[in-house]
Tab-separated table of N, CA and C in Angstrom:
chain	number	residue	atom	x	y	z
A	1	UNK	N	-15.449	4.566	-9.918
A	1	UNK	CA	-14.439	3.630	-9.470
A	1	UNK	C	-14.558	2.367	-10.334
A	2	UNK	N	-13.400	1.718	-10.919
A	2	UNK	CA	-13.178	0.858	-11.654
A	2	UNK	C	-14.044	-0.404	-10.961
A	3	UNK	N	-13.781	-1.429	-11.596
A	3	UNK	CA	-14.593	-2.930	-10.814
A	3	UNK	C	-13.348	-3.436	-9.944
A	4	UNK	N	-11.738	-2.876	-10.533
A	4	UNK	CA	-10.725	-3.718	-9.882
A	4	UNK	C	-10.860	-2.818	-8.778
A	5	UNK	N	-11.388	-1.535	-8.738
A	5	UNK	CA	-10.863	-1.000	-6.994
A	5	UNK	C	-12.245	-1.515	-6.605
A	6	UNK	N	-13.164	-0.882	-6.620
A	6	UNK	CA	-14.211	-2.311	-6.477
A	6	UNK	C	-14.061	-3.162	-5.442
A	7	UNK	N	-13.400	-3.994	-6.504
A	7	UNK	CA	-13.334	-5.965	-5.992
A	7	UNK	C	-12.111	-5.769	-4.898
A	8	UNK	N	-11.180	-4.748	-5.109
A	8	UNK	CA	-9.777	-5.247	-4.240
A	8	UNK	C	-9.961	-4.447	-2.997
A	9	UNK	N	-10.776	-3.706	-2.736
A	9	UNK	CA	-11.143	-2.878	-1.793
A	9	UNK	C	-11.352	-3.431	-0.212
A	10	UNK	N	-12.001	-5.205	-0.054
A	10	UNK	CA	-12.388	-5.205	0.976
A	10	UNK	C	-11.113	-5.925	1.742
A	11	UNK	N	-9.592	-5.872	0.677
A	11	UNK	CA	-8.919	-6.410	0.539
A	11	UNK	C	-7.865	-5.692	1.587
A	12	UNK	N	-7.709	-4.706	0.650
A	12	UNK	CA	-6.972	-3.401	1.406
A	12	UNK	C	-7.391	-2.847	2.669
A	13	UNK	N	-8.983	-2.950	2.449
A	13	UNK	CA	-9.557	-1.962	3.839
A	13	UNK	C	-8.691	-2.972	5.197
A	14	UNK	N	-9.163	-4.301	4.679
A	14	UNK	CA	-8.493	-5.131	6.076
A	14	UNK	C	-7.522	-5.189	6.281
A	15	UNK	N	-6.057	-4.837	5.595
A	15	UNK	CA	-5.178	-4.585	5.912
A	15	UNK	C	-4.730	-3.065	6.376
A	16	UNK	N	-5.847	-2.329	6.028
A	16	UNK	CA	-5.642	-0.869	6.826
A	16	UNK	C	-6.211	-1.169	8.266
A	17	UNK	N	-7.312	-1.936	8.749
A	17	UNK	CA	-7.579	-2.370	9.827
A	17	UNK	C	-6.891	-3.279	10.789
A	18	UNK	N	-6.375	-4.105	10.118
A	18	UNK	CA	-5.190	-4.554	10.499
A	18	UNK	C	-3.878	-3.930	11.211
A	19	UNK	N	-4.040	-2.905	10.272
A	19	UNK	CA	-2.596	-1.403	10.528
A	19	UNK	C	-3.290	-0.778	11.731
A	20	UNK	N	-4.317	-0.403	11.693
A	20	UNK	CA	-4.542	-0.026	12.623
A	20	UNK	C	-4.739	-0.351	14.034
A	21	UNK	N	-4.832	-1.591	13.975
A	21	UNK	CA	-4.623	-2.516	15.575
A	21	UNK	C	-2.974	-2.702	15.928
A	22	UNK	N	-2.680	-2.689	14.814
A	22	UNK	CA	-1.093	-2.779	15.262
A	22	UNK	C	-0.608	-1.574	15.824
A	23	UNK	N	-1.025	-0.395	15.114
A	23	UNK	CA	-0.824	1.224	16.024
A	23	UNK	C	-1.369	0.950	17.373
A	24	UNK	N	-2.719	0.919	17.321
A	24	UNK	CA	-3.408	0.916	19.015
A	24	UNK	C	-2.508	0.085	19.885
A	25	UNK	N	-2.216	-1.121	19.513
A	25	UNK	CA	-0.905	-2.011	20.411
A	25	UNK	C	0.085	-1.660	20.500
A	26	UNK	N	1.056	-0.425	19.820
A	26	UNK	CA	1.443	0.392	19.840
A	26	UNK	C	3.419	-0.887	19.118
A	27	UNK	N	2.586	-1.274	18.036
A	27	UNK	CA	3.515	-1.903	17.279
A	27	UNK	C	3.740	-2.094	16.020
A	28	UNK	N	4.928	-0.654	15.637
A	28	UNK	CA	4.868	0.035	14.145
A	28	UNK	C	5.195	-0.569	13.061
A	29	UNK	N	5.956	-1.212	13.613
A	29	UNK	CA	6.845	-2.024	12.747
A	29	UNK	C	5.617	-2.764	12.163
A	30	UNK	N	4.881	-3.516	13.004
A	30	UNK	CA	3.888	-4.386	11.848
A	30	UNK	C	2.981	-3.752	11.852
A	31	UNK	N	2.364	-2.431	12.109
A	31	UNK	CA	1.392	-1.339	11.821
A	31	UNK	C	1.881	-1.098	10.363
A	32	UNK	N	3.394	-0.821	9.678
A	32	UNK	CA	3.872	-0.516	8.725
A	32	UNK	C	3.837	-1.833	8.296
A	33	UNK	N	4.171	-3.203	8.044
A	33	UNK	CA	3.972	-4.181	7.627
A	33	UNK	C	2.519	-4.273	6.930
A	34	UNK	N	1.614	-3.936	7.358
A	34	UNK	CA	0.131	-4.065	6.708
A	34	UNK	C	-0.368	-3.368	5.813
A	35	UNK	N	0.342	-1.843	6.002
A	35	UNK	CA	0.293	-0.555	4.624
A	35	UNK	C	1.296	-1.472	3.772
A	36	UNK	N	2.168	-1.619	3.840
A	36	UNK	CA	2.749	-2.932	2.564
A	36	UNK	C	2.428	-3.580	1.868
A	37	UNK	N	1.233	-4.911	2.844
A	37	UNK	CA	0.431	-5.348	2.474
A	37	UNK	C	-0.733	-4.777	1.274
A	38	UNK	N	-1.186	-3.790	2.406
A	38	UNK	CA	-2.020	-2.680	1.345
A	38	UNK	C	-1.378	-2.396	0.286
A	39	UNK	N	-0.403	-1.508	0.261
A	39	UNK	CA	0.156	-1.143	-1.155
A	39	UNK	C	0.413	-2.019	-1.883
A	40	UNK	N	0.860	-3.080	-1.886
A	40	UNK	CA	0.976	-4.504	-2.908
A	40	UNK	C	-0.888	-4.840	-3.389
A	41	UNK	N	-1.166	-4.989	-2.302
A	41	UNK	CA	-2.483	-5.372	-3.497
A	41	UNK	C	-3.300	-3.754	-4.083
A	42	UNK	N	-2.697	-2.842	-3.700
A	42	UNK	CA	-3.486	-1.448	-4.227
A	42	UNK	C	-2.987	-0.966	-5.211
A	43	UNK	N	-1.953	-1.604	-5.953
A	43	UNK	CA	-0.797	-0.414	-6.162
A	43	UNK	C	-1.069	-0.634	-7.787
A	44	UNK	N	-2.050	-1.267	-8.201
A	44	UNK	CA	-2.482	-0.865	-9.715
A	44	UNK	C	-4.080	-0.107	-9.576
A	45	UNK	N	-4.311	0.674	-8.855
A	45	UNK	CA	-5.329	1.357	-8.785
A	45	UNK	C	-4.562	2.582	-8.155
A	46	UNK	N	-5.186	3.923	-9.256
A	46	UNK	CA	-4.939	5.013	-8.629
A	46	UNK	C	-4.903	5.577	-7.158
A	47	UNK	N	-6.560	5.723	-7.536
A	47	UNK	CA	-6.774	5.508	-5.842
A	47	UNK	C	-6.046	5.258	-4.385
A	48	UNK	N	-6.267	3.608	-4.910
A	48	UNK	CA	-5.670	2.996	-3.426
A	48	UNK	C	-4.152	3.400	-3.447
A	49	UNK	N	-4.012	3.268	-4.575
A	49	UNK	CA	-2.281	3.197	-4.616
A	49	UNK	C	-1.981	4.810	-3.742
A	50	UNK	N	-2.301	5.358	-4.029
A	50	UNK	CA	-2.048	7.281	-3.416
A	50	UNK	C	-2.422	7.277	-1.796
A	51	UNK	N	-3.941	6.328	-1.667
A	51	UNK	CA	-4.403	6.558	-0.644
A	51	UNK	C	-3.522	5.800	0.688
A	52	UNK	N	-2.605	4.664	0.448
A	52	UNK	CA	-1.696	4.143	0.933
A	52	UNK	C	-0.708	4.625	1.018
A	53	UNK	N	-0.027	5.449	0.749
A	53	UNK	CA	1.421	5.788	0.705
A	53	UNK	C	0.869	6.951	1.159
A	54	UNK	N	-0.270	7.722	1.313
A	54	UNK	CA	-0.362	9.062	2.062
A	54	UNK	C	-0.348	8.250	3.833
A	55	UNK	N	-1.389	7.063	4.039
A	55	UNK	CA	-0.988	6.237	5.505
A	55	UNK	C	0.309	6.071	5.846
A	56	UNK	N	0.959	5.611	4.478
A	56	UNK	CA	2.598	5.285	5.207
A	56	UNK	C	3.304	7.029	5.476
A	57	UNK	N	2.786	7.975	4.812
A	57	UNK	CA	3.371	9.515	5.426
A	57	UNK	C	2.751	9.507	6.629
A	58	UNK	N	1.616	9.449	6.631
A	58	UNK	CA	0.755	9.447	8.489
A	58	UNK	C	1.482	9.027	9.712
A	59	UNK	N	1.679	7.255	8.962
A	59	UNK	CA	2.900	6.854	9.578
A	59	UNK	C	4.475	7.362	9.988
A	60	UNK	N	4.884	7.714	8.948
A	60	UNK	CA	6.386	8.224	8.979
A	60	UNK	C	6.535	9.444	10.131
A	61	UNK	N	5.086	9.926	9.852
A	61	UNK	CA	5.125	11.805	10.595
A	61	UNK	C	4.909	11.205	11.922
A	62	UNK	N	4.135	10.200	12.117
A	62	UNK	CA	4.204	9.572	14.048
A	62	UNK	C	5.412	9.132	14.195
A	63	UNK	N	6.094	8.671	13.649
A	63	UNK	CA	7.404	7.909	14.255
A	63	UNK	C	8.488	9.283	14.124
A	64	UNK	N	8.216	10.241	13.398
A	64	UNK	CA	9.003	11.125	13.403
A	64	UNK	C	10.567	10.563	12.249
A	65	UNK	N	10.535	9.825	11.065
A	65	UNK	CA	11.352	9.284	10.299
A	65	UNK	C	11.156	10.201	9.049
A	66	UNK	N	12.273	11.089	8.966
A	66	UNK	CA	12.525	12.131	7.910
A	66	UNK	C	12.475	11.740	6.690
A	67	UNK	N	13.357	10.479	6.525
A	67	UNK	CA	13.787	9.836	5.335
A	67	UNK	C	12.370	9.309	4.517
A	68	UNK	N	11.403	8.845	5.542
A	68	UNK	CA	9.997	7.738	5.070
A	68	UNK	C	8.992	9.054	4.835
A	69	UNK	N	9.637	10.289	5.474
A	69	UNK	CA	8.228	11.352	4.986
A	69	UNK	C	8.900	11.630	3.721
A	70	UNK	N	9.895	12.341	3.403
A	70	UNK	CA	10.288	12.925	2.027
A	70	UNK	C	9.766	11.888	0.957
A	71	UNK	N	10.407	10.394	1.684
A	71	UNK	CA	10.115	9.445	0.219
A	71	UNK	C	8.694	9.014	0.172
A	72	UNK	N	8.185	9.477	1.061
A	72	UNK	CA	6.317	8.824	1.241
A	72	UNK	C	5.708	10.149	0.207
A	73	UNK	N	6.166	11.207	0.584
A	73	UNK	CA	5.838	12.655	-0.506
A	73	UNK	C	6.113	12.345	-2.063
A	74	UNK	N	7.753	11.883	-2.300
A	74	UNK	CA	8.065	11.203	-3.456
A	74	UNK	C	6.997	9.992	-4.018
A	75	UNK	N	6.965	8.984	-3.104
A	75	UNK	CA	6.128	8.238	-3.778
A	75	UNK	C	4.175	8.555	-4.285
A	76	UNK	N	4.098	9.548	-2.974
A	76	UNK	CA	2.753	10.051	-3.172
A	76	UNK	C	2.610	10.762	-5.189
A	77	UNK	N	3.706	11.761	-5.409
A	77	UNK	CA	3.396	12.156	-6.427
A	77	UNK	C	3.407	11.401	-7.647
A	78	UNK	N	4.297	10.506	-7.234
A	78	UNK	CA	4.641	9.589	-8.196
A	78	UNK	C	3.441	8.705	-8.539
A	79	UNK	N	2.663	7.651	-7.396
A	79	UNK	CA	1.655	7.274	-7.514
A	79	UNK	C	0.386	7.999	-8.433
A	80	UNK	N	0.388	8.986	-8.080
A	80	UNK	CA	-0.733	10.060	-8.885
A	80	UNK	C	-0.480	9.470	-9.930
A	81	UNK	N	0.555	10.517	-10.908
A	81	UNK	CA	0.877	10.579	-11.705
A	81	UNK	C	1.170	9.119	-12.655
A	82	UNK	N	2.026	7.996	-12.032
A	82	UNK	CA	2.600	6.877	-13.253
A	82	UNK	C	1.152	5.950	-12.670
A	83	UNK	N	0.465	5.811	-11.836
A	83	UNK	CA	-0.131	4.631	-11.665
A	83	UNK	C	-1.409	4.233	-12.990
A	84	UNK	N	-2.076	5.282	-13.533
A	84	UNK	CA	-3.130	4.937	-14.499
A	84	UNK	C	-2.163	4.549	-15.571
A	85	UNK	N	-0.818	4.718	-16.118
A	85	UNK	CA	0.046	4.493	-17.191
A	85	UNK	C	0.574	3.438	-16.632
A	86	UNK	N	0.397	2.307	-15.781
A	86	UNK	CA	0.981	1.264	-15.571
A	86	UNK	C	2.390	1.723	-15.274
A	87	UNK	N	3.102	2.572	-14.980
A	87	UNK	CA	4.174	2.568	-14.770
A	87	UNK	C	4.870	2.660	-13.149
A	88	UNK	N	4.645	1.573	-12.254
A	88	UNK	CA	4.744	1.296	-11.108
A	88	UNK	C	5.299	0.128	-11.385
A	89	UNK	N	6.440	-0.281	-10.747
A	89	UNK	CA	6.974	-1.448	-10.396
A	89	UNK	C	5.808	-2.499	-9.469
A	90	UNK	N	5.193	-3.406	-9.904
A	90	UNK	CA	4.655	-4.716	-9.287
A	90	UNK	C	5.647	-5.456	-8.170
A	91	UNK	N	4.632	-5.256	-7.198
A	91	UNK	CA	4.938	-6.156	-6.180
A	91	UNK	C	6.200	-5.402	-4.914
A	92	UNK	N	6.492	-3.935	-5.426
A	92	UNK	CA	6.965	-3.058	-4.819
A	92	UNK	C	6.026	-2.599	-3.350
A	93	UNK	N	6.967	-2.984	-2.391
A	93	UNK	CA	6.190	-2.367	-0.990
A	93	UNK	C	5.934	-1.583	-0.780
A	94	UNK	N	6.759	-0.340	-1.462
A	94	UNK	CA	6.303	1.135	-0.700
A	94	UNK	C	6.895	1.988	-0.057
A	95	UNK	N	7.563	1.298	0.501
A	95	UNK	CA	8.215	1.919	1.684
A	95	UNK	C	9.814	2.551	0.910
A	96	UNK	N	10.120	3.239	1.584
A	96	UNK	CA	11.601	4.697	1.498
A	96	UNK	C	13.065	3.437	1.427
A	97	UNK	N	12.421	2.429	2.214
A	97	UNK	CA	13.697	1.412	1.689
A	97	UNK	C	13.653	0.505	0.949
A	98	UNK	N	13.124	0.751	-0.016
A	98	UNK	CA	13.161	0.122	-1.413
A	98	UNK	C	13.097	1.378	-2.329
A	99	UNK	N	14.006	0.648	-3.503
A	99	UNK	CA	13.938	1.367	-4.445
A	99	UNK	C	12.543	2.078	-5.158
A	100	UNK	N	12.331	3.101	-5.446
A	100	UNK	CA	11.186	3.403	-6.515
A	100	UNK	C	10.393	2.395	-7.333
A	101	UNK	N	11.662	2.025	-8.029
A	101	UNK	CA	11.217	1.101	-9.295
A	101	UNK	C	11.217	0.019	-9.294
A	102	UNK	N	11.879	-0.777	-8.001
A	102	UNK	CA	12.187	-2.648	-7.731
A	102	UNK	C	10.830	-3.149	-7.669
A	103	UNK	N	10.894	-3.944	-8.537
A	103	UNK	CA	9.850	-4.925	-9.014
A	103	UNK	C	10.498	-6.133	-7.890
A	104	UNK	N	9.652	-6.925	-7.225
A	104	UNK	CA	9.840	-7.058	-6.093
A	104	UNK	C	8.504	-8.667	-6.564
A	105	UNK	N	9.018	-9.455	-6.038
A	105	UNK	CA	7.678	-10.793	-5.954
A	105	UNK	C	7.200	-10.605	-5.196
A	106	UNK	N	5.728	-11.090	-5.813
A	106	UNK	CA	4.292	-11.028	-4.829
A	106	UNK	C	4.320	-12.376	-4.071
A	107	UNK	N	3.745	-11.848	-2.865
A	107	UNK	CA	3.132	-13.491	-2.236
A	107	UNK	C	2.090	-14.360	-3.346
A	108	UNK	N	2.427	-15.678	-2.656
A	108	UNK	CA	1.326	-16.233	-3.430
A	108	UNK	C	0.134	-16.203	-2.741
A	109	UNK	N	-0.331	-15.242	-1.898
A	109	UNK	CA	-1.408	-14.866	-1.137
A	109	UNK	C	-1.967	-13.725	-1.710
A	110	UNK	N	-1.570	-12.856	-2.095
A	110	UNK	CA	-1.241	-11.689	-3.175
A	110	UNK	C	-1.539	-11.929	-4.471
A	111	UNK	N	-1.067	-12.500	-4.713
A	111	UNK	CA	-0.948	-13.123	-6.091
A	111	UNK	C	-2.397	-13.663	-6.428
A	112	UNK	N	-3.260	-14.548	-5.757
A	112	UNK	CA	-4.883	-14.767	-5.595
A	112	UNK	C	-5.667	-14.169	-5.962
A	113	UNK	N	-4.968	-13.466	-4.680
A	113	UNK	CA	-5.856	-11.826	-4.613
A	113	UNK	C	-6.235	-11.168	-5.886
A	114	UNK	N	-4.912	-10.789	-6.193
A	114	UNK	CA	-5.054	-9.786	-7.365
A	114	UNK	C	-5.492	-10.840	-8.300
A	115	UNK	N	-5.624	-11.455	-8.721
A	115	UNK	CA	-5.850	-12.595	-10.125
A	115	UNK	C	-7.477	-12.666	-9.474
A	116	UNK	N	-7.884	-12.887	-8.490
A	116	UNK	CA	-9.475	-13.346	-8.649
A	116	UNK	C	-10.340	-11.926	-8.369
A	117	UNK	N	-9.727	-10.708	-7.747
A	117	UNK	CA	-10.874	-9.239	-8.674
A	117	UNK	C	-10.042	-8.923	-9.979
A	118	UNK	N	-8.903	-9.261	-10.628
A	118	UNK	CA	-9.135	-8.714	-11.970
A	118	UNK	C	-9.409	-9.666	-12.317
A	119	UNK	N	-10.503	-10.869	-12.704
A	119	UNK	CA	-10.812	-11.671	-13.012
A	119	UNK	C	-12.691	-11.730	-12.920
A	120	UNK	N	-12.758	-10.904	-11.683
A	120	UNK	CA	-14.033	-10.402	-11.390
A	120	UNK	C	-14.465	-8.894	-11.881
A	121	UNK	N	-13.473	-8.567	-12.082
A	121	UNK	CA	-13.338	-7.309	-13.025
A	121	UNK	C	-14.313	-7.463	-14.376
């Protein structure tokens, strides 16, 4: 594992923990808000980037949303495949309602983030 999944790791985990209190409260909408989270700061690492968008299918398959499983499958392969070639749109959420490719602004909370582990990188 690289130093950036590494460093961005304890980053993501808390927003998967995060996701996950929002499920137990039984509130998806910002259960799915936090895999977002996640995928924005994961989404230049193989890894995380795949390992997030397989949560948001986890997700999609509980809520029973056809549209967010096909495109969570779409984005899953896609992740594999373009994320070590840099070819992922930055700052893209993830989610089936956004485009594939919309390059999308980061928070400036985000934005930190990612700048102080590839920096610790």
């Amino acid at each position: 594992m690289s130093n950036f999944n590494h460093n961005i790791a304890p980053y993501i985990k808390r927003e998967m923990i995060r996701s996950y209190r929002a499920q137990k409260i039984g509130d998806p909408a910002m259960e799915f808000r936090h895999l977002e989270n996640a995928h924005v700061l994961g989404q230049e690492s193989t890894y995380w980037h795949v390992k997030v968008h397989y949560l948001m299918l986890c997700w999609a398959i509980k809520q029973r949303d056809i549209n967010e499983i096909s495109g969570q499958i779409i984005r899953i392969i896609g992740a594999a495949l373009l994320t070590a070639i840099e070819g992922v749109p930055i700052g893209n959420t993830g989610g089936s309602n956004v485009r594939l490719l919309k390059v999308m602004p980061i928070s400036a909370e985000h934005a930190e983030i990612i700048i102080k582990t590839k920096s610790s990188s």
